Amino acid sequence: MSSAHWMASSPPQDTVQETAPGNMPKSSLRLSSLPPIFISESHFKDINELHRLEDDVVETGGLLSYNLHEAKIVLTRVLSKKRITMDLRSKDCYTEEVLVVKDISVADTGTDPAAGHKAKRGKLSGEYEDGKKETEESILHEVSTDSENEDEHKPKNRSTKRKRVASSVEQDPNKAYFSNPYIKVLKWEWFTDSQKQDRVLPIEPYLLYQGQIIDKPEDPKTPGKGSSFTARTKTPQSILERARADAENDTSSPVQQRSNRKLGQIGGGRVSAPFQTTPHSKRAALLHQTTSEHDLGQSSDLPEMPPWVQNDVKYACQRSTPADPPNAAFIAQLDKIKLARLLTGDEIGVRAYSTSIAALAAYPHKLSTGREILLLPGCDAKIANLYVEFANYGKIQEAEDAENNEELKVQKLFYNIWGVGATTARDFYKEKGWRDLDDVVEYGWQTLTRVQQIGVKYYDEFLLPIPRSEVEDIAATIHKHAVKLRDAGIQSLVVGGYRRGKEHCGDVDIILSHPEESKTLNIITDIVASLEQESWITHTLLISTKTSDRGQQTLALNSSSTHGHGFDSLDKALVVWQNPHYIPSTSNPSDSKTKNTNPHRRVDIIISPWKTVGCAVMGWSGGTTFQRDLRRYVRQTYDYKFDSSGVRDRKTGDVVDVDGEAGTMEQAERNVFGALGLEFREPWERCTG
DNA sequence: TGGCCAATACTG
DNA sequence: CAGTAT
DNA sequence: GCCA
């Protein structure tokens, strides 16, 4: 359709590139006097749509070009500058932004979405003087400060919004633009809108980016990875890098240790698909079919299945799941695939792998055969096949691919920002075009939410594992403050990963309660304030006081009903914690009185009324799948609704007391297990992942 | 083949 | 309302 | 991806 059209490397204006005789446009729009046009394919559905649109442009006499070094106009659906420059670069077109566009009058389309602001990154982690309350506000101030002082690096300041000189009538408003040699990236809508109006619209409101073509910059070093921040960062890196490395090692070590080398290497035979899903009588068929040559020889005797397998017990809360199961290495591979599902937004996949993994984690024997897996709830042919591959080769291609995928690696980086989920991580990558934290800071700082800014700021520190002893210190401090604020009747318990026995914790979760209900009312606010005052809490990411609020309302309206507490959720505060007592290292006295380098920690403080504290403890102590299955179990067997703030009958809405009488939080939790017909599981048996 | 993995609060 | 967190 |  087009080869003739875009070859034009001749001067733009005169190349009245008439379209093929046949297709005269219905529109009278003529673009033939404009410079060559390039259409960026980003965000177009498929190549066909792109071709169609190219045809549209050609029909108007537009001079299509595929060479960015001759095109002066680029039409795109991408909106962010960052992404635009990336697109250009991918076509081997390196540019430098030119901010001032033309000499005469620059219209002020106050809405220009691309009036880019680049927040200077500069001070990231660890760079802030702690001073006292370096609260959220201070961050925001820093932000705005940064962004104001900045933006100056281009000689011509950006959109110094000059008022339009109402350049009269039909002077060509584009002329001043096309008199310069810069490449102009316009919103695609410029074309479609022009089509609609049958005239060449001023490009100005659609101008996203204007760039001057420069030589391909040398990149002598591209440190790329190793640290979340690239060399651009001023922050001293050694600590951060080590920190990150530690964190990563920690994640993989307990799992990877268990070697699988004994398993592999059965012949060189390729494992194609030993287990296949067949619509009917799938399982039976599978059990007899296949496997003979793939099951590593030890074909016949399977170990005796644990009771929960034999009895079709499928909820993770009904079985024991240790932290270091025999098949941890295999599970680690599945975790990689699961992460890929997570990052790509495949929630169903995440769910499925979580279930499979939980079952495998509860399985007490080292797997010997793919067939075994088929017996486990939540596991079927896919998982069995993955196991066979793992057994034969010691690795799983799909997992390796996921792990090495550049795009996923970057998205994972973003996902690890507190306050950034999979969707946003993908958005950062795909739409914004960011590739590392520097990009986030530099190009998007002001678009981040407050908590995301905090998440970025302490990115590395939040990834650091917290030793148990420090968890205990933090808990003791919180407990102490609670007692001070109320009385010695306060009880507290560290839950989360700590309670499950993890050596290193990702955060600290602590539940506070008091046998007297009135003593927990509004205590969350008081505790945060008190801890803030003593500088333990540096930021409050989120505080939820709904229960207390409701309590007060109920009390106000109905002063007689002290027990009318409809529990919905627990009061809680998610905060950033830092030990304010910095002990300067003797070896490095230079930073002695300089700054507190104690790492910032994520701490969740949860308040529970005593009468539901068992539910709170239970709801906060298990692994994710344990909790999920607990809710499913409770729904399925009783049609109740389990919540960390209590249990209710789904039909009547009535509160069901599962807590019973208890003197301690642990006892209360045991009561809940019993009341729900569950065998008690120690916290360290709830490591479902 | 469709449903599933819960439930709730806060933020922008 | 979508997104994220617990 | 598993299951009813």
XYZ file of C-alpha atoms (C1' of nucleotides) in Angstrom:
711
model
C 0.000 0.000 0.000
C 2.648 2.437 0.639
C 6.124 1.820 -0.481
C 5.970 4.692 -2.822
C 4.995 7.179 -0.288
C 7.458 7.093 2.422
C 10.544 6.890 0.389
C 10.426 10.562 0.041
C 13.516 12.009 1.519
C 13.073 15.184 -0.302
C 12.296 18.508 1.256
C 8.988 18.468 2.901
C 7.088 21.388 1.647
C 7.197 20.871 -2.002
C 6.732 17.249 -2.088
C 3.161 17.408 -2.956
C 2.770 13.813 -2.523
C -0.450 13.116 -4.205
C -2.053 9.954 -3.196
C -2.810 7.236 -5.538
C -5.345 8.380 -8.043
C -8.029 6.055 -6.935
C -8.583 7.026 -3.381
C -9.471 10.589 -3.099
C -10.245 11.459 0.458
C -13.687 12.474 1.365
C -12.092 14.958 3.620
C -10.648 18.039 2.129
C -7.923 18.054 4.709
C -4.618 18.521 3.009
C -1.431 17.730 4.804
C 0.680 17.806 1.755
C 2.421 20.990 2.685
C 3.608 19.648 5.979
C 6.900 18.043 6.780
C 7.219 14.266 6.672
C 5.170 12.419 9.202
C 6.060 9.369 11.194
C 3.488 7.360 13.041
C 4.639 5.732 16.230
C 3.199 2.310 16.550
C 3.001 2.339 20.294
C -0.443 1.782 21.641
C -1.957 0.895 18.350
C -3.806 -2.311 18.509
C -2.038 -4.127 15.791
C -0.075 -3.610 12.699
C -3.191 -3.567 10.610
C -4.667 -0.676 12.453
C -1.416 1.127 12.057
C -1.415 0.531 8.354
C -4.952 1.727 8.095
C -4.109 4.917 9.849
C -1.085 5.381 7.739
C -3.305 5.101 4.757
C -5.548 7.748 6.211
C -2.626 10.066 6.503
C -1.502 9.334 3.012
C -4.956 10.060 1.743
C -4.699 13.570 2.986
C -1.541 14.031 1.092
C 0.549 13.605 4.148
C 4.100 12.631 3.523
C 4.676 9.496 5.439
C 8.125 8.650 6.558
C 9.635 5.736 8.328
C 12.845 7.487 8.961
C 12.922 9.538 12.061
C 15.888 11.440 10.830
C 13.829 12.906 8.087
C 10.432 13.014 9.688
C 9.637 16.203 11.475
C 6.285 15.229 12.773
C 5.623 12.185 14.846
C 2.101 11.155 15.647
C 1.690 9.067 18.712
C -0.762 7.774 21.218
C 1.794 7.855 23.922
C 1.409 10.714 26.315
C 4.438 10.815 28.496
C 7.635 12.431 27.436
C 9.654 9.710 28.943
C 7.930 7.127 26.901
C 8.159 9.240 23.802
C 11.879 9.600 23.999
C 12.127 5.920 24.550
C 10.136 5.235 21.464
C 12.335 7.548 19.497
C 15.407 5.941 20.846
C 14.159 2.551 19.900
C 14.144 3.839 16.346
C 17.692 4.929 16.762
C 16.684 8.501 17.109
C 18.305 10.222 20.017
C 16.951 13.569 20.964
C 17.295 16.286 23.442
C 14.234 18.102 24.462
C 13.767 21.578 23.172
C 11.378 23.404 25.349
C 10.806 26.682 23.710
C 9.164 26.189 20.490
C 8.973 29.255 18.500
C 9.815 32.817 18.763
C 6.643 34.682 18.336
C 3.736 33.636 20.355
C 3.288 30.527 22.256
C -0.202 29.732 23.031
C -0.873 28.725 26.538
C -2.833 25.625 26.552
C -2.821 25.300 30.205
C -3.735 21.720 29.890
C -0.690 20.463 28.206
C -0.294 17.169 29.867
C 3.265 16.977 28.889
C 4.353 20.120 30.541
C 6.800 17.827 32.156
C 8.063 18.437 35.550
C 11.040 16.550 36.556
C 11.480 16.255 40.188
C 15.048 16.063 41.002
C 15.780 12.873 42.683
C 18.837 13.802 44.597
C 18.103 12.851 48.091
C 16.776 9.457 48.344
C 17.058 6.970 51.030
C 18.950 7.952 54.012
C 19.617 11.401 52.877
C 17.167 13.240 54.952
C 18.161 14.776 58.162
C 15.940 13.092 60.543
C 15.614 16.001 62.822
C 12.497 15.422 64.681
C 9.290 14.771 63.039
C 10.114 14.243 59.526
C 6.524 13.647 58.874
C 4.719 13.290 55.650
C 4.466 16.988 55.344
C 8.131 17.370 55.186
C 8.250 14.953 52.344
C 5.729 16.854 50.446
C 7.573 19.994 51.017
C 10.715 18.472 49.846
C 8.931 17.413 46.801
C 7.603 20.700 45.869
C 10.827 22.329 46.731
C 12.652 19.998 44.546
C 10.407 20.437 41.661
C 10.606 24.143 41.847
C 14.278 24.477 42.060
C 14.513 22.162 39.253
C 13.392 22.277 35.720
C 16.087 24.734 35.031
C 18.546 22.576 33.348
C 17.357 23.342 29.933
C 18.522 26.791 29.094
C 15.226 27.821 27.777
C 12.842 27.375 30.514
C 9.782 25.407 29.794
C 6.554 26.834 28.670
C 7.143 30.212 30.001
C 3.596 30.769 29.366
C 3.493 33.771 27.321
C 0.199 35.087 26.445
C -0.916 34.567 23.005
C -0.774 37.660 20.986
C -4.001 36.732 19.469
C -2.236 36.327 16.253
C -5.025 37.433 14.152
C -6.990 35.686 11.627
C -5.862 32.787 9.621
C -2.214 33.245 9.881
C -0.795 29.813 9.861
C -0.179 29.172 13.510
C 2.045 26.280 12.678
C 4.448 28.208 10.617
C 6.573 29.316 13.479
C 6.912 25.742 14.546
C 7.923 24.309 11.263
C 10.494 26.934 10.737
C 12.734 25.115 13.129
C 14.331 21.753 12.504
C 13.158 20.053 15.639
C 11.197 16.918 15.594
C 7.732 17.403 16.916
C 5.779 14.692 18.584
C 2.073 15.286 18.446
C -0.844 13.562 19.937
C -2.479 11.340 17.434
C -5.664 13.294 17.961
C -4.173 16.193 16.147
C -4.678 14.241 12.980
C -8.092 12.896 13.734
C -9.311 16.260 14.934
C -7.954 17.873 11.825
C -9.775 15.318 9.796
C -12.975 16.098 11.547
C -12.624 19.775 10.977
C -11.279 19.432 7.492
C -8.400 21.677 8.183
C -4.907 21.593 9.503
C -5.290 22.395 13.150
C -2.634 24.227 15.071
C -0.262 21.674 16.402
C 0.415 23.532 19.534
C -2.267 22.083 21.752
C -1.229 18.647 20.639
C 2.462 19.101 21.011
C 3.785 16.575 23.447
C 7.452 16.871 22.897
C 9.865 18.697 20.736
C 13.323 17.375 20.341
C 16.563 18.112 18.704
C 18.300 15.177 17.204
C 21.615 14.443 18.785
C 24.255 11.843 18.339
C 23.839 8.567 19.973
C 25.243 9.124 23.409
C 28.086 6.946 24.499
C 27.168 4.681 27.250
C 30.508 3.624 28.520
C 28.983 1.941 31.464
C 25.557 0.751 31.926
C 25.533 -0.452 35.431
C 22.006 -1.473 34.873
C 21.364 -3.746 37.701
C 22.764 -4.559 41.019
C 21.111 -1.740 42.750
C 17.735 -0.251 42.561
C 19.315 3.042 41.827
C 21.671 3.571 39.032
C 24.829 5.514 39.036
C 22.895 8.685 38.702
C 21.965 8.491 42.288
C 24.026 10.511 44.614
C 23.213 8.344 47.507
C 26.195 6.383 48.608
C 25.517 3.034 47.208
C 27.548 0.565 49.050
C 25.180 0.198 51.914
C 22.141 0.092 49.809
C 23.564 -2.411 47.465
C 24.661 -4.636 50.214
C 21.290 -4.218 51.743
C 19.521 -5.295 48.668
C 21.806 -8.169 48.150
C 21.183 -9.344 51.656
C 17.523 -9.132 51.195
C 17.580 -11.161 48.071
C 19.841 -13.782 49.393
C 17.665 -14.153 52.339
C 14.691 -14.804 50.228
C 16.117 -17.558 48.273
C 18.507 -19.226 50.572
C 16.410 -21.480 52.744
C 14.764 -22.802 49.702
C 17.577 -23.178 47.313
C 19.755 -25.016 49.699
C 17.927 -28.217 49.308
C 19.594 -29.671 46.375
C 17.851 -31.503 43.695
C 20.831 -32.790 41.908
C 20.125 -36.268 42.922
C 16.951 -36.180 40.964
C 17.831 -35.078 37.551
C 19.692 -36.586 34.723
C 17.624 -39.492 33.814
C 18.702 -40.058 30.318
C 18.756 -37.185 27.956
C 15.212 -37.800 27.003
C 13.127 -34.808 26.411
C 10.164 -34.521 28.646
C 7.358 -33.456 26.494
C 4.097 -33.663 28.284
C 3.861 -36.682 30.418
C 0.724 -35.541 32.078
C -2.046 -34.346 29.966
C -5.365 -33.060 30.879
C -8.105 -35.057 29.393
C -11.626 -33.883 29.779
C -13.068 -36.998 31.266
C -11.916 -39.283 33.945
C -8.813 -37.233 33.782
C -7.287 -38.362 36.939
C -7.859 -42.014 36.509
C -6.466 -41.897 33.044
C -3.424 -40.102 34.198
C -2.650 -42.489 36.913
C -2.251 -45.299 34.518
C -0.945 -43.525 31.575
C 2.443 -42.105 30.916
C 5.088 -41.652 33.499
C 6.759 -44.948 33.179
C 9.787 -43.525 31.513
C 9.649 -40.259 33.309
C 9.221 -41.128 36.881
C 12.848 -41.716 37.492
C 12.554 -45.398 37.686
C 11.090 -45.698 41.111
C 7.791 -46.263 39.570
C 5.692 -48.200 41.906
C 5.694 -47.481 45.582
C 4.393 -44.123 46.515
C 4.795 -43.113 50.085
C 1.734 -43.276 52.166
C -0.287 -40.164 51.712
C -0.829 -38.014 54.757
C -4.342 -38.078 56.163
C -5.281 -34.743 54.726
C -4.575 -36.081 51.285
C -6.381 -39.318 51.829
C -9.405 -37.640 53.283
C -9.660 -34.941 50.717
C -9.039 -32.244 53.226
C -8.487 -29.264 51.101
C -8.237 -26.241 53.310
C -4.827 -25.093 54.343
C -6.111 -24.272 57.810
C -6.809 -27.927 58.381
C -3.302 -29.169 57.992
C 0.170 -28.476 59.192
C 2.392 -26.471 56.932
C 5.951 -26.058 58.137
C 8.295 -23.298 57.134
C 10.828 -25.530 55.470
C 8.974 -28.262 53.676
C 10.828 -31.118 51.983
C 9.979 -29.817 48.549
C 10.989 -26.247 49.095
C 13.211 -26.172 46.033
C 10.393 -27.131 43.747
C 8.091 -24.703 45.468
C 10.617 -21.973 44.898
C 10.320 -22.559 41.191
C 6.568 -22.392 41.338
C 6.877 -19.184 43.267
C 8.688 -17.663 40.353
C 5.869 -18.533 38.025
C 3.391 -17.245 40.518
C 5.214 -13.954 40.710
C 5.071 -13.684 36.966
C 1.336 -14.261 37.106
C 1.063 -11.589 39.720
C 3.038 -9.054 37.760
C 1.141 -9.685 34.600
C -2.161 -9.243 36.321
C -3.259 -12.832 36.094
C -5.048 -13.041 39.396
C -6.507 -16.395 38.625
C -3.092 -17.779 37.986
C -1.850 -16.390 41.251
C -4.717 -18.021 43.031
C -4.115 -21.346 41.381
C -0.427 -21.400 42.105
C -1.006 -20.314 45.676
C -3.280 -23.260 46.218
C -0.894 -25.681 44.627
C 2.032 -24.321 46.533
C 0.193 -24.506 49.831
C -0.604 -28.141 49.222
C 2.950 -28.943 48.234
C 4.260 -27.084 51.228
C 2.137 -29.217 53.492
C 3.233 -32.424 51.860
C 5.591 -34.148 54.277
C 7.552 -36.303 51.864
C 10.102 -35.479 49.328
C 8.356 -35.958 46.040
C 9.490 -38.866 44.015
C 7.015 -39.020 41.208
C 4.859 -36.752 39.217
C 1.993 -39.038 39.975
C 2.146 -38.141 43.619
C 1.304 -34.599 42.832
C -1.913 -35.503 41.136
C -3.185 -36.715 44.446
C -2.704 -33.395 46.144
C -5.586 -30.979 46.274
C -5.115 -28.013 44.032
C -2.533 -29.803 41.951
C -3.087 -31.319 38.593
C -1.410 -32.084 35.326
C 0.253 -28.727 34.927
C 1.947 -28.867 38.268
C 2.818 -32.504 37.813
C 4.456 -31.744 34.522
C 6.382 -28.932 36.025
C 7.578 -31.295 38.667
C 8.745 -33.828 36.147
C 10.655 -31.159 34.356
C 12.122 -30.045 37.613
C 13.057 -33.547 38.579
C 14.728 -34.195 35.275
C 16.541 -30.968 34.776
C 16.681 -29.402 38.162
C 14.937 -26.367 36.813
C 11.796 -25.255 35.109
C 12.047 -23.321 31.924
C 8.941 -21.310 32.497
C 10.228 -20.267 35.887
C 13.629 -19.372 34.528
C 12.117 -17.372 31.757
C 9.916 -15.505 34.140
C 12.813 -14.784 36.404
C 15.056 -13.529 33.655
C 12.483 -11.560 31.791
C 13.681 -7.986 31.691
C 10.258 -6.486 31.694
C 9.171 -8.499 34.666
C 12.347 -7.701 36.494
C 11.662 -4.019 36.199
C 8.047 -4.416 37.132
C 9.044 -6.383 40.162
C 11.328 -3.557 41.119
C 8.409 -1.176 41.013
C 6.098 -3.626 42.669
C 8.403 -3.642 45.640
C 7.662 -0.022 46.271
C 5.269 0.149 49.169
C 2.043 1.519 47.789
C 2.653 0.263 44.290
C 0.807 -2.832 43.219
C 1.008 -4.883 40.071
C -1.196 -2.570 38.078
C 0.789 0.497 38.904
C 4.065 -1.304 38.392
C 2.958 -2.255 34.928
C 1.803 1.284 34.283
C 5.186 2.626 35.294
C 6.820 0.292 32.861
C 4.506 0.329 29.909
C 2.874 3.704 29.891
C 5.385 5.851 31.654
C 8.297 4.002 30.177
C 10.291 4.020 33.360
C 12.997 1.496 33.897
C 14.408 2.121 37.326
C 13.742 4.048 40.471
C 15.639 7.013 39.182
C 13.122 7.299 36.424
C 10.325 7.190 38.923
C 11.866 9.927 40.947
C 12.985 12.001 38.084
C 9.946 11.852 35.923
C 7.123 10.952 38.177
C 7.798 12.029 41.699
C 4.936 14.439 41.794
C 2.521 11.965 40.406
C 3.238 9.502 43.160
C 0.894 9.282 46.070
C 2.193 10.291 49.412
C 2.748 6.746 50.567
C 4.421 5.823 47.333
C 6.865 8.622 47.854
C 7.628 7.216 51.238
C 7.883 3.790 49.693
C 10.436 5.017 47.203
C 12.332 6.961 49.740
C 12.861 3.933 51.935
C 12.863 1.427 49.160
C 16.018 -0.327 50.143
C 15.456 -0.156 53.838
C 12.016 -1.657 53.625
C 13.489 -4.623 51.843
C 15.925 -5.276 54.613
C 15.058 -8.211 56.798
C 14.337 -7.391 60.386
C 16.035 -9.653 62.898
C 13.835 -11.190 65.535
C 15.584 -9.368 68.297
C 14.752 -6.048 66.739
C 11.164 -7.089 66.280
C 11.082 -7.808 69.969
C 12.576 -4.451 70.813
C 10.030 -2.668 68.720
C 7.211 -4.652 70.271
C 8.468 -3.869 73.743
C 8.552 -0.188 72.982
C 5.045 -0.207 71.667
C 3.825 -2.219 74.605
C 5.461 0.155 77.001
C 3.771 3.121 75.462
C 0.437 1.385 75.518
C 0.807 0.641 79.191
C 1.790 4.180 79.870
C -1.254 5.417 78.009
C -3.660 3.010 79.697
C -2.521 0.594 82.344
C -0.644 -2.621 82.946
C -3.623 -4.649 81.818
C -2.528 -4.107 78.263
C -1.554 -7.268 76.485
C 0.307 -7.481 73.267
C 1.433 -10.149 70.888
C 3.642 -10.039 67.873
C 1.959 -11.831 65.025
C 2.758 -12.126 61.332
C 5.916 -13.732 60.107
C 7.603 -13.318 63.445
C 5.063 -15.484 65.166
C 5.461 -18.084 62.486
C 9.073 -18.255 63.462
C 10.796 -16.489 60.661
C 14.346 -15.562 61.450
C 14.045 -12.388 59.519
C 10.849 -10.500 59.167
C 9.670 -8.214 56.456
C 7.752 -6.071 58.844
C 6.460 -6.045 62.394
C 2.861 -6.858 63.162
C 1.741 -6.426 66.698
C -1.711 -6.781 68.213
C -2.617 -4.861 71.327
C -5.602 -5.545 73.488
C -6.936 -5.120 76.967
C -9.460 -7.180 78.884
C -11.446 -4.051 79.525
C -13.036 -2.964 76.375
C -12.974 0.703 77.173
C -9.234 0.597 77.399
C -8.758 -0.104 73.750
C -11.035 2.625 72.538
C -9.131 5.234 70.614
C -5.885 3.899 71.880
C -4.480 3.653 68.387
C -4.474 7.398 68.006
C -2.863 7.863 71.345
C -0.202 5.300 70.686
C 0.773 6.735 67.361
C 0.946 10.194 68.845
C 3.016 9.007 71.749
C 5.408 7.072 69.576
C 5.659 9.928 67.182
C 6.486 12.235 69.975
C 9.361 10.069 71.033
C 10.413 9.878 67.408
C 9.960 6.157 66.987
C 7.410 6.678 64.293
C 8.626 8.788 61.424
C 5.654 8.437 59.116
C 2.126 7.216 59.332
C 1.242 5.468 56.130
C -2.285 4.779 57.153
C -4.330 4.892 60.289
C -7.718 3.354 60.607
C -9.904 4.357 63.494
C -13.189 3.153 62.175
C -13.962 0.791 64.959
C -13.322 3.358 67.598
C -15.245 5.910 65.637
C -18.208 3.655 65.406
C -17.906 2.794 69.031
C -18.187 6.363 69.938
C -21.148 6.923 67.735
C -22.939 3.914 69.046
C -22.210 5.011 72.513
C -23.482 8.442 71.836
C -26.689 7.280 70.315
C -27.264 4.409 72.584
C -25.519 4.976 75.805
C -26.805 1.812 77.360
C -25.392 -0.635 74.884
C -21.753 -1.032 75.549
C -21.739 -4.350 73.793
C -23.353 -3.115 70.655
C -20.071 -3.119 68.902
C -20.537 -4.302 65.418
C -17.012 -5.220 64.537
C -16.029 -4.612 61.043
C -12.410 -4.007 61.107
C -9.848 -3.354 63.715
C -8.280 -0.068 64.481
C -4.822 -0.123 63.131
C -1.935 2.008 62.093
C 0.605 1.220 59.415
C 3.653 3.246 60.174
C 7.266 3.751 59.391
C 9.474 3.102 62.330
C 12.992 4.066 63.140
C 14.911 3.667 66.317
C 15.737 7.239 67.229
C 18.676 6.227 69.350
C 21.424 6.146 66.887
C 24.688 4.758 68.055
C 27.316 6.109 65.760
C 29.751 3.546 64.682
C 33.059 3.967 66.401
C 34.846 3.153 63.240
C 33.245 5.934 61.394
C 32.998 8.889 63.691
C 32.550 11.234 60.814
C 28.880 10.583 60.716
C 28.642 10.572 64.444
C 26.316 13.358 65.110
C 25.354 13.567 61.519
C 22.429 11.347 60.976
C 20.587 8.413 62.240
C 21.298 5.557 59.930
C 19.144 3.033 61.696
C 17.020 1.493 59.007
C 13.422 2.446 58.707
C 11.028 -0.391 59.362
C 7.484 -1.137 58.455
C 5.364 -1.642 61.538
C 1.695 -2.494 61.786
C -0.009 -1.818 65.072
C -3.353 -3.511 65.409
C -5.851 -2.916 68.160
C -8.424 -5.513 69.057
C -11.217 -5.424 71.597
C -10.686 -8.256 73.988
C -13.772 -10.154 73.049
C -12.526 -10.812 69.555
C -8.840 -10.892 70.169
C -8.671 -14.592 69.359
C -9.920 -13.872 65.882
C -7.511 -11.030 65.552
C -4.566 -13.153 66.511
C -5.647 -15.990 64.300
C -6.350 -13.707 61.401
C -2.959 -12.071 61.628
C -0.767 -15.058 62.290
C -1.214 -17.301 59.320
C 0.290 -17.240 55.896
C -1.824 -15.776 53.150
C -3.268 -19.016 51.953
C -3.898 -20.182 55.473
C -6.025 -17.165 56.086
C -7.802 -17.389 52.820
C -8.646 -20.997 53.345
C -9.744 -20.252 56.861
C -12.351 -17.897 55.517
C -13.407 -20.366 52.894
C -13.584 -23.131 55.432
C -15.712 -21.093 57.786
C -18.031 -20.072 55.031
C -18.390 -23.498 53.622
C -18.878 -25.408 56.830
C -20.953 -22.948 58.838
C -21.961 -20.266 56.410
C -20.266 -17.906 58.770
C -18.099 -15.016 57.926
C -14.696 -15.020 59.487
C -12.926 -11.794 59.966
C -10.036 -10.773 62.133
C -12.582 -8.710 64.004
C -14.979 -11.526 64.690
C -17.267 -14.158 63.254
C -20.794 -13.615 62.115
C -23.599 -15.659 60.736
C -23.954 -14.769 57.116
C -27.694 -15.152 57.115
C -28.712 -13.451 60.303
C -25.731 -11.234 60.679
C -25.577 -12.281 64.289
C -22.318 -12.257 66.074
C -20.983 -15.687 66.853
C -18.810 -15.893 69.881
C -15.851 -18.045 69.052
C -13.480 -16.363 71.399
C -14.842 -17.649 74.644
C -13.303 -16.796 77.929
C -9.609 -16.411 77.859
C -6.957 -14.847 79.991
C -4.394 -14.538 77.272
C -4.437 -13.793 73.632
C -2.993 -17.170 72.785
C -5.676 -18.898 74.760
C -8.306 -16.871 73.002
C -6.898 -18.013 69.716
C -7.024 -21.645 70.773
C -10.628 -21.121 71.656
C -11.320 -19.894 68.167
C -9.759 -22.953 66.612
C -11.915 -25.111 68.822
C -15.096 -23.214 68.230
C -14.574 -23.486 64.512
C -13.991 -27.207 64.708
C -10.379 -26.916 63.779
C -7.455 -28.704 65.233
C -5.076 -26.206 66.723
C -2.060 -25.403 64.638
C 0.954 -23.782 66.045
C 1.787 -20.562 64.252
C 4.835 -22.158 62.692
C 2.569 -24.745 61.152
C 0.783 -22.113 59.178
C 3.534 -21.297 56.722
C 1.467 -21.615 53.620
C 3.149 -18.805 51.840
C -17.668 -24.282 31.156
C -17.918 -21.067 34.618
C -16.472 -20.016 39.160
C -12.983 -19.349 42.250
C -9.600 -15.902 46.429
C -11.857 -13.048 51.475
C -12.924 -8.666 53.104
C -12.518 -4.059 54.239
C -10.505 0.741 54.754
C -8.090 4.557 52.844
C -6.309 7.525 49.111
C -6.464 10.373 45.101
C -14.124 4.362 41.260
C -9.720 2.048 40.836
C -5.916 0.751 43.197
C -3.418 -0.890 47.275
C -2.884 -2.514 51.616
C -3.974 -5.372 55.557
C -4.883 -23.587 36.844
C -8.055 -26.491 39.336
C -12.592 -28.175 40.224
C -17.537 -29.100 40.279
